[in-house]
Each structure stands twice: as C-alpha cells, then as structure tokens.
Amino acid sequence: MSSAVSAVGNTQNQRVTPPPAWKRFVSRNKLGTFGIVVFVGIMLLSFVGPFFLPEKNSTNVAKVYCTPSWDNWLGCDYRGRDIWYQIVNGGKQLIWVSAAAAFFSTFIAITFGALAALLGGWFESLVLVITEVVLTVPNIILLGVLAAFVKLDSPFLLVMILSVTGWPTLLRAVRAQVLSLKEREFVEAARMLDLGLPRILFREVLPNMASYILINFVFGMTGAIYGQVVLYFLGLVSLKGDNWGLMIQEAYRQGAAFSTDGVLYLVAPIVMIVLLMWSLTLVARALEDVFNPRLREA
Amino acid sequence: MELQASAEMIQQSAPDQEEEVRRSPVKVILGSFIFRRALRALLTIYLVSTFIFFLVRLLPGDPVQVFINKQMTQYGYSYDDAANQARSLFAIDVDRPLLLQYTDYLSNLLRGDLGTSMVLPGTSVVSIIQSRIWWTIFSVGTSLIIAFVLGSLIGMLMAYKRGSTFDGIASTIGSILNSIPNYLLALLFIIIFGVRLNWFNYTKMRGSVSSGQPVEFSWAFFTDALYHAILPISVYVVTSIGGWMLLMKSSTISTLEEDHVTAARARGVPEWRVLGFYVGRNAILPLFTQLTIAIGFVVGGSLLVEPIFQYQGIGMRLYESINQRDYPVLQGIFLVITISVVVALFVADLLYSRLDPRIRS
C-alpha cells in the first residue's frame, strides 16, 4: 500500500504547492497508471488501428507460416495471412461485445440486487432463488451448454448469452452491500424521514457503492471476455471477421501449440487477451483508489 | 473487559435459549440453518433439472425431434421406430404429452437413469459420467484447497506488510495471475514449458493415469494419478491463487481498521494474537462467500483445461459431447456437475456457518 503512505505525504504537501490531480494519482498509483496506459493502447490499436491497415488480408500459399519480417511483423498463419493484421483487427468486436454484456449484467445486478435487499419478502426470496441457481451452475459450463443449443451467429445473441451468466455474482455483491448499508445510520435516517425508496436507493445507497459498481462492471467485462473466448475456443460462435478468440481456436486446431511454425499465431492473441484482462483489472483497482477515500486515508 | 463482555452476552442470550427449549423439536429442525440450507440445495437441483429438460425439449432446434427426423430420412426408419430410438437415448417418450414426459424424466432422474449416448449407442450416460467425474473432483478439489490456503496466507502477509516491496511484488503478480484465463495458461504451459523448454513430457502426462496402472488403493496408483493431475492442478492453482491473495489482502486491511483490533492492541494483546485471532479469523470470512464462486469457476475451467492436457475428466467429456452435439451426455454431465457444485457449496456453507454464527439466524 505505498499509495496510502504517499497519500498522507501529499495531504501535507498540498498546503505548500498542490500538485495537479493527475500527478498525485500517478505517483500514488503506478500500477494503475500502467494499466490505464495499456488499456488505452489496446483501445487505440483496436479501434483506430484498423484504419491504417491495408484493404485485404488475403490468403497466400507462398507465405504459409512465414517468419516475422518487415512485411509481416508477427509472421503469417497457416493460410499465409498476416498475423499482425488479425491482431489489430481482432479486438474491436471482442471489446465491445464484452462491454455490452457487462453493461447488461451490471444493470440486471444493480436493479434486482438493490430491490431485493430493500424490499425483502417474497421478492427477495424469488430473486435469490434464481440467482442461486444461475450462480451455482458453473458459468462456463452453462455458457457452453446453452451455446450448444443456440446458433450464435449474431453479435447481439453473443451479448445476450454472455450477460445471461454474468449477473449473479454482481447481484449478490450488490445485495450484500445494500443490506449492510441499510443498517448504517444515514440510510436509517433517510428511512425515518420517509424519503421514499427510489430516493434512498439513488441518493443514499448507490452513490456509496459507485466504486463497487464500477469495479464490478470492469470485472464483468473481464468475465465476458473470458466467456467469449471460451465460446470461440469451443467453436460455437459462427461469426465472420477477425477475432482474437477465433485466432486461438484456429491455431489450436491446427496444432500450433506443438509445432515451432505457428506458435506466434497462438501466442499473439493469448498475449493480447491477457494484457487486456490484466489492464482492465488494474484500471478497476485504480478506480477503486480514486473513489474510495477510505483506502487513501488508511 | 473481555470477560465482562462475554458475561453480558451470556445474560442476554439466556432468555433466547429458554425460548428455544419451549419450541417443539420439529420446529427446531425445520427452522435450523442446516435444514433450510439443504432444502435450498435440493430446490436448486430440481430447478436446474427442470431447466435442462425444457431447454432440450423447447428450444427451436429440439435435438430430440432433429434426431427422430434424421433417423427417418437417413436410415429409413418408420416414425415409431425412430421414436423408440429417441425414447431409449433421451429417456424421454416423445409420444406422451409434455407434462407427462416431464414427470417421466424426473422419475428417471431419481432412479439414476440419464439416458444413453447418441454417439456411442448402448453406453449409458451414467456409466460415462462415473468413469470420468472422480478425476475432476480430485484435481479440482485439490487445487481449490491449495489455492485457498496459500492465497489467503500470502494475502494476510501482504496486508500486514503493506507498502513493502513484498506487497508491491505480490500485488503485481497476483493481479497478473488473476487475469490469465486458466485455459490460456494451460496452452502457455504446454508451449513454453512443454514444447520449448522441454521441462516435462506433456505427451506422457496425458490421460488421468498411465495405461496399465490399475485403479486401486495403493501408493503406486496415487503417485501416478498425481503425476497426471499435476499439470491441470498447477494451472488451476496458479490462476486462482491471485484472486485469493488480493481478496484476503483487502479484507485484512479493512479488518485491521476495525475498532476491536485497535482496542485489542491498546489492551496490550500480543501482536501475533491480534493478527491471528482478532484480524485473521474475521478477515477470512468474506472469502468464504467467494468460495462459492471459485468452485464454479474452477469446475468451469475444467471444460477447456482438461481437453488441452488430455486429462480424462468430466470436463473433457463435456467438451467432446459439445463438439459432437451428443445431447443426452451433455445434459447428463451438465446435471451431474451442477449437483456436485451444489453439494460442494452446501458443505462450504455449513463450514461457514460454524465459523460465523451471524449467518445462522
């Protein structure tokens, strides 16, 4: 917790010359800053990068498993297509599908989690039973089994199926948090004042959970990335276009793990996915530090 | 002070106990935590079985109908013959009304009849599951325990020494490990340690035991099983330990700030006692709620980790049946995995209720 120590130093410094907020953040949160830089880098690469790519990444028999060169920075795959091209192009959909799935599941989780805790009674029991069922069934297994029955041929379906499994963890956390907040004096005071449920929820309870929700959103995103790559790996997604998940699946099916030739075809998307998930986690923690003064003053 | 407090608590709790005695024993059992928890577990199992039944029967591409049509068009069976086939495969009689099919299905489940494989005719789903599930329970269970114990210990140390180099390094490593999907790590293990560095013979480590090694209660069998399980186990441990470390660290930090810890320190309670009994015991409680998630996560991971290492567990069998669209097997494995997880969670919750009396009420 070097952040905590330097935070104390900073509050004293502030009286002399207050450094800009971002500098304070960077000095307090080096790993978090690194995460943000990596995340922004991946976003730029995936959303701006494709504009700088050549028109087509055509198959080329002469270039099957070619080694990295000036023309092909990361070499070529088993059909002679450029790997770097696929890396730049393969993040877009993965990222926005995950974000959309995380958004949906966060929405479900907050609404039903908070309502369950505040309303109690049969509503809470019902929500909890459903949550329990979805939570108990291992996510990935449920995803795999569900996807075996549905033909996943549109990104929208993919978002839906990923958010079906994504919310229970969040919902439970939200409910627990609201339950504990419910007992705090300020919410009790609001109840005594008869301020009404929505007001209590949106003005008193949720702002206190802002960091929590945001962090869970980010974790929801990593979960959706995880799930998405699983679906690709299982060969259950029939979507066209480059995708890191698809690259892993193709490379694995081609036996790239066991050969020297195609190893970059397999390792490059793995590295991208791990980097993306790691940077997301770091961003979540940095946000936690920004939003949770308790961590700073500790 | 401690004594006084506990004396007061005894006085307060005394009237409650009297009430307890006056209640009838039936009510005590019905109201007990274990009973309610068991009921919830059974309800979950029931709901999941219902869910999978209607998933199989009601989705657009109803696999039972697809199967019947295929039998009729490809092999020239009459509808009755094809329906008979489907009846034995899915343990469902398609000619009966849906509701009766459903009750049949449930009673078959209760008798342990999950139908037969579509791909391997004549092989019952139950026998397929029986031959596979223990390997997964063994590898997943072992890694869960290792990761939980090691991770929470390291996390506690990180919290006590927060701000130190150790904390910095452990936090970084923990966050990286926490964000590597286990199946990707499994691939990296094979690529880096198996193929490139040649540290282990990944082809020899395939399977759940060496061929020729009988499944028996002996040292030779145990070491052999461990040898084959070591790769999946290490992947599960490495990918889940980071989560436990970070969770335990933040939980410990917030417990360290609690008044009772400050009070204990002020009273001059020895530091090791404070850390072990006042902080550690309280800090580990939130981790138990995460255990429920972790169990599902690791079991879910087996779906891809096992096929990558060719470990003959239930995850690999599920992978195969998803690829072959072998619906009866898929449905059976799904059910059995869910039931195992429900049982595991039930045990975890009982443990938790022993540790934290607050949740028993």
mmCIF file of C-alpha atoms in Angstrom, chain A residues 1-2 4-5 31 129-130 132-133 135-142 144-150 169 172 219 225-230 233-236 248 252-253 256-261 263 266-267 269-271 273-274 277-279 281-282 285 294-295 298, chain B residues 37 40 43-44 47-48 51-52 55-56 59 63 162-163 167 171-172 175-176 178-184 187-188 190-191 195-196 202 206 246 249 253-254 257 292-293 296-297 299-301 303-304 307-308 318-319 322-323 325 327 330 334 337-338 341-342 345:
data_model
loop_
_atom_site.group_PDB
_atom_site.id
_atom_site.type_symbol
_atom_site.label_atom_id
_atom_site.label_comp_id
_atom_site.label_asym_id
_atom_site.label_seq_id
_atom_site.Cartn_x
_atom_site.Cartn_y
_atom_site.Cartn_z
ATOM 1 C CA MET A 1 0.000 0.000 0.000
ATOM 2 C CA SER A 2 2.595 2.518 -0.966
ATOM 3 C CA ALA A 4 -1.617 5.018 1.289
ATOM 4 C CA VAL A 5 1.711 6.213 2.636
ATOM 5 C CA LEU A 31 0.484 0.089 -11.390
ATOM 6 C CA VAL A 129 -33.511 -18.481 -5.709
ATOM 7 C CA ILE A 130 -32.945 -17.558 -9.353
ATOM 8 C CA GLU A 132 -28.643 -19.150 -6.559
ATOM 9 C CA VAL A 133 -29.488 -21.396 -9.476
ATOM 10 C CA LEU A 135 -24.692 -18.847 -9.678
ATOM 11 C CA THR A 136 -24.411 -22.487 -8.743
ATOM 12 C CA VAL A 137 -24.239 -23.725 -12.273
ATOM 13 C CA PRO A 138 -20.648 -23.098 -13.310
ATOM 14 C CA ASN A 139 -20.740 -20.138 -15.690
ATOM 15 C CA ILE A 140 -18.604 -21.592 -18.399
ATOM 16 C CA ILE A 141 -20.417 -24.910 -18.385
ATOM 17 C CA LEU A 142 -23.758 -23.120 -18.645
ATOM 18 C CA GLY A 144 -21.075 -23.984 -23.336
ATOM 19 C CA VAL A 145 -24.271 -25.977 -22.914
ATOM 20 C CA LEU A 146 -26.517 -23.049 -23.821
ATOM 21 C CA ALA A 147 -24.446 -22.257 -26.871
ATOM 22 C CA ALA A 148 -24.594 -25.876 -27.985
ATOM 23 C CA PHE A 149 -28.349 -25.423 -28.383
ATOM 24 C CA VAL A 150 -28.350 -21.951 -29.908
ATOM 25 C CA THR A 169 -22.005 -12.558 -8.788
ATOM 26 C CA ARG A 172 -25.149 -10.966 -4.685
ATOM 27 C CA PHE A 219 -14.768 -7.408 -13.708
ATOM 28 C CA ILE A 225 -14.027 -11.676 -22.408
ATOM 29 C CA TYR A 226 -13.253 -14.928 -20.667
ATOM 30 C CA GLY A 227 -16.602 -16.411 -21.628
ATOM 31 C CA GLN A 228 -16.393 -15.158 -25.174
ATOM 32 C CA VAL A 229 -13.014 -16.720 -25.781
ATOM 33 C CA VAL A 230 -14.323 -19.978 -24.312
ATOM 34 C CA PHE A 233 -12.458 -21.974 -28.388
ATOM 35 C CA LEU A 234 -15.317 -24.461 -28.338
ATOM 36 C CA GLY A 235 -16.060 -23.487 -31.918
ATOM 37 C CA LEU A 236 -19.593 -22.455 -31.008
ATOM 38 C CA ILE A 248 -6.717 -19.047 -30.696
ATOM 39 C CA TYR A 252 -5.097 -24.686 -31.544
ATOM 40 C CA ARG A 253 -6.988 -26.813 -34.067
ATOM 41 C CA ALA A 256 0.192 -24.622 -33.377
ATOM 42 C CA ALA A 257 0.857 -25.346 -29.705
ATOM 43 C CA PHE A 258 3.008 -28.316 -30.553
ATOM 44 C CA SER A 259 4.871 -27.000 -33.552
ATOM 45 C CA THR A 260 7.524 -24.372 -33.922
ATOM 46 C CA ASP A 261 5.940 -22.867 -37.013
ATOM 47 C CA VAL A 263 3.445 -20.594 -32.377
ATOM 48 C CA LEU A 266 -1.374 -18.857 -30.985
ATOM 49 C CA VAL A 267 0.733 -16.779 -28.596
ATOM 50 C CA PRO A 269 -3.792 -13.403 -29.376
ATOM 51 C CA ILE A 270 -3.203 -15.028 -25.976
ATOM 52 C CA VAL A 271 -0.876 -12.193 -25.029
ATOM 53 C CA ILE A 273 -6.250 -11.169 -24.238
ATOM 54 C CA VAL A 274 -4.166 -11.499 -21.094
ATOM 55 C CA MET A 277 -7.827 -8.522 -18.987
ATOM 56 C CA TRP A 278 -4.900 -7.549 -16.806
ATOM 57 C CA SER A 279 -5.114 -3.871 -17.737
ATOM 58 C CA THR A 281 -8.188 -5.342 -13.574
ATOM 59 C CA LEU A 282 -5.571 -2.667 -12.927
ATOM 60 C CA ARG A 285 -8.160 -1.065 -8.853
ATOM 61 C CA ARG A 294 -11.137 5.134 2.941
ATOM 62 C CA LEU A 295 -8.355 3.341 1.119
ATOM 63 C CA ALA A 298 -5.961 4.333 5.724
ATOM 64 C CA ARG B 37 -29.783 -24.813 3.516
ATOM 65 C CA ARG B 40 -32.321 -24.737 -0.864
ATOM 66 C CA LEU B 43 -34.523 -26.823 -4.790
ATOM 67 C CA THR B 44 -31.559 -25.707 -6.876
ATOM 68 C CA LEU B 47 -34.789 -26.199 -10.816
ATOM 69 C CA VAL B 48 -31.684 -26.981 -12.824
ATOM 70 C CA PHE B 51 -34.391 -26.046 -16.793
ATOM 71 C CA ILE B 52 -32.330 -28.541 -18.765
ATOM 72 C CA LEU B 55 -34.030 -26.421 -22.774
ATOM 73 C CA VAL B 56 -33.676 -29.716 -24.596
ATOM 74 C CA LEU B 59 -35.599 -24.770 -27.973
ATOM 75 C CA PRO B 63 -32.496 -32.205 -30.561
ATOM 76 C CA ARG B 162 1.502 -3.246 3.089
ATOM 77 C CA GLY B 163 3.644 -0.719 1.340
ATOM 78 C CA ASP B 167 3.482 -6.313 -1.011
ATOM 79 C CA SER B 171 0.204 -7.442 -5.674
ATOM 80 C CA THR B 172 1.562 -7.169 -9.198
ATOM 81 C CA SER B 175 -3.153 -9.174 -10.386
ATOM 82 C CA ILE B 176 -1.453 -10.706 -13.421
ATOM 83 C CA ASN B 178 -5.807 -13.211 -11.586
ATOM 84 C CA SER B 179 -6.318 -12.034 -15.136
ATOM 85 C CA ILE B 180 -4.947 -15.004 -17.054
ATOM 86 C CA PRO B 181 -7.780 -17.310 -18.156
ATOM 87 C CA ASN B 182 -6.886 -20.804 -16.994
ATOM 88 C CA TYR B 183 -7.247 -22.411 -20.417
ATOM 89 C CA LEU B 184 -4.892 -19.840 -21.943
ATOM 90 C CA LEU B 187 -1.827 -23.520 -23.555
ATOM 91 C CA LEU B 188 1.110 -21.349 -22.491
ATOM 92 C CA ILE B 190 2.443 -26.568 -22.988
ATOM 93 C CA ILE B 191 4.015 -24.108 -25.409
ATOM 94 C CA VAL B 195 7.485 -27.753 -26.149
ATOM 95 C CA ARG B 196 10.126 -25.015 -25.873
ATOM 96 C CA TYR B 202 3.434 -33.456 -21.872
ATOM 97 C CA ARG B 206 -1.767 -37.045 -20.858
ATOM 98 C CA LEU B 246 -5.908 -9.838 -3.378
ATOM 99 C CA LYS B 249 -5.359 -8.538 1.440
ATOM 100 C CA ILE B 253 -6.802 -4.277 5.591
ATOM 101 C CA SER B 254 -10.397 -3.364 6.329
ATOM 102 C CA GLU B 257 -9.039 -0.731 10.843
ATOM 103 C CA THR B 292 -18.965 -20.464 -3.896
ATOM 104 C CA ILE B 293 -17.898 -18.553 -6.966
ATOM 105 C CA GLY B 296 -17.893 -22.956 -10.066
ATOM 106 C CA PHE B 297 -15.086 -21.118 -11.766
ATOM 107 C CA VAL B 299 -15.039 -26.541 -12.432
ATOM 108 C CA GLY B 300 -15.984 -24.404 -15.431
ATOM 109 C CA GLY B 301 -12.316 -24.071 -16.316
ATOM 110 C CA LEU B 303 -14.143 -27.713 -19.643
ATOM 111 C CA LEU B 304 -11.167 -26.359 -21.586
ATOM 112 C CA PRO B 307 -9.026 -31.232 -23.189
ATOM 113 C CA ILE B 308 -5.865 -29.176 -23.576
ATOM 114 C CA LEU B 318 -18.298 -32.465 -21.841
ATOM 115 C CA TYR B 319 -16.025 -30.784 -24.382
ATOM 116 C CA ILE B 322 -20.475 -30.387 -27.061
ATOM 117 C CA ASN B 323 -18.394 -30.879 -30.190
ATOM 118 C CA ARG B 325 -23.664 -32.437 -30.113
ATOM 119 C CA TYR B 327 -27.206 -34.077 -26.198
ATOM 120 C CA LEU B 330 -24.255 -33.149 -22.495
ATOM 121 C CA PHE B 334 -24.429 -30.675 -17.001
ATOM 122 C CA ILE B 337 -21.643 -31.108 -12.482
ATOM 123 C CA THR B 338 -24.360 -28.862 -11.111
ATOM 124 C CA VAL B 341 -21.224 -27.980 -7.195
ATOM 125 C CA VAL B 342 -24.434 -27.705 -5.154
ATOM 126 C CA LEU B 345 -21.437 -25.258 -1.805
#
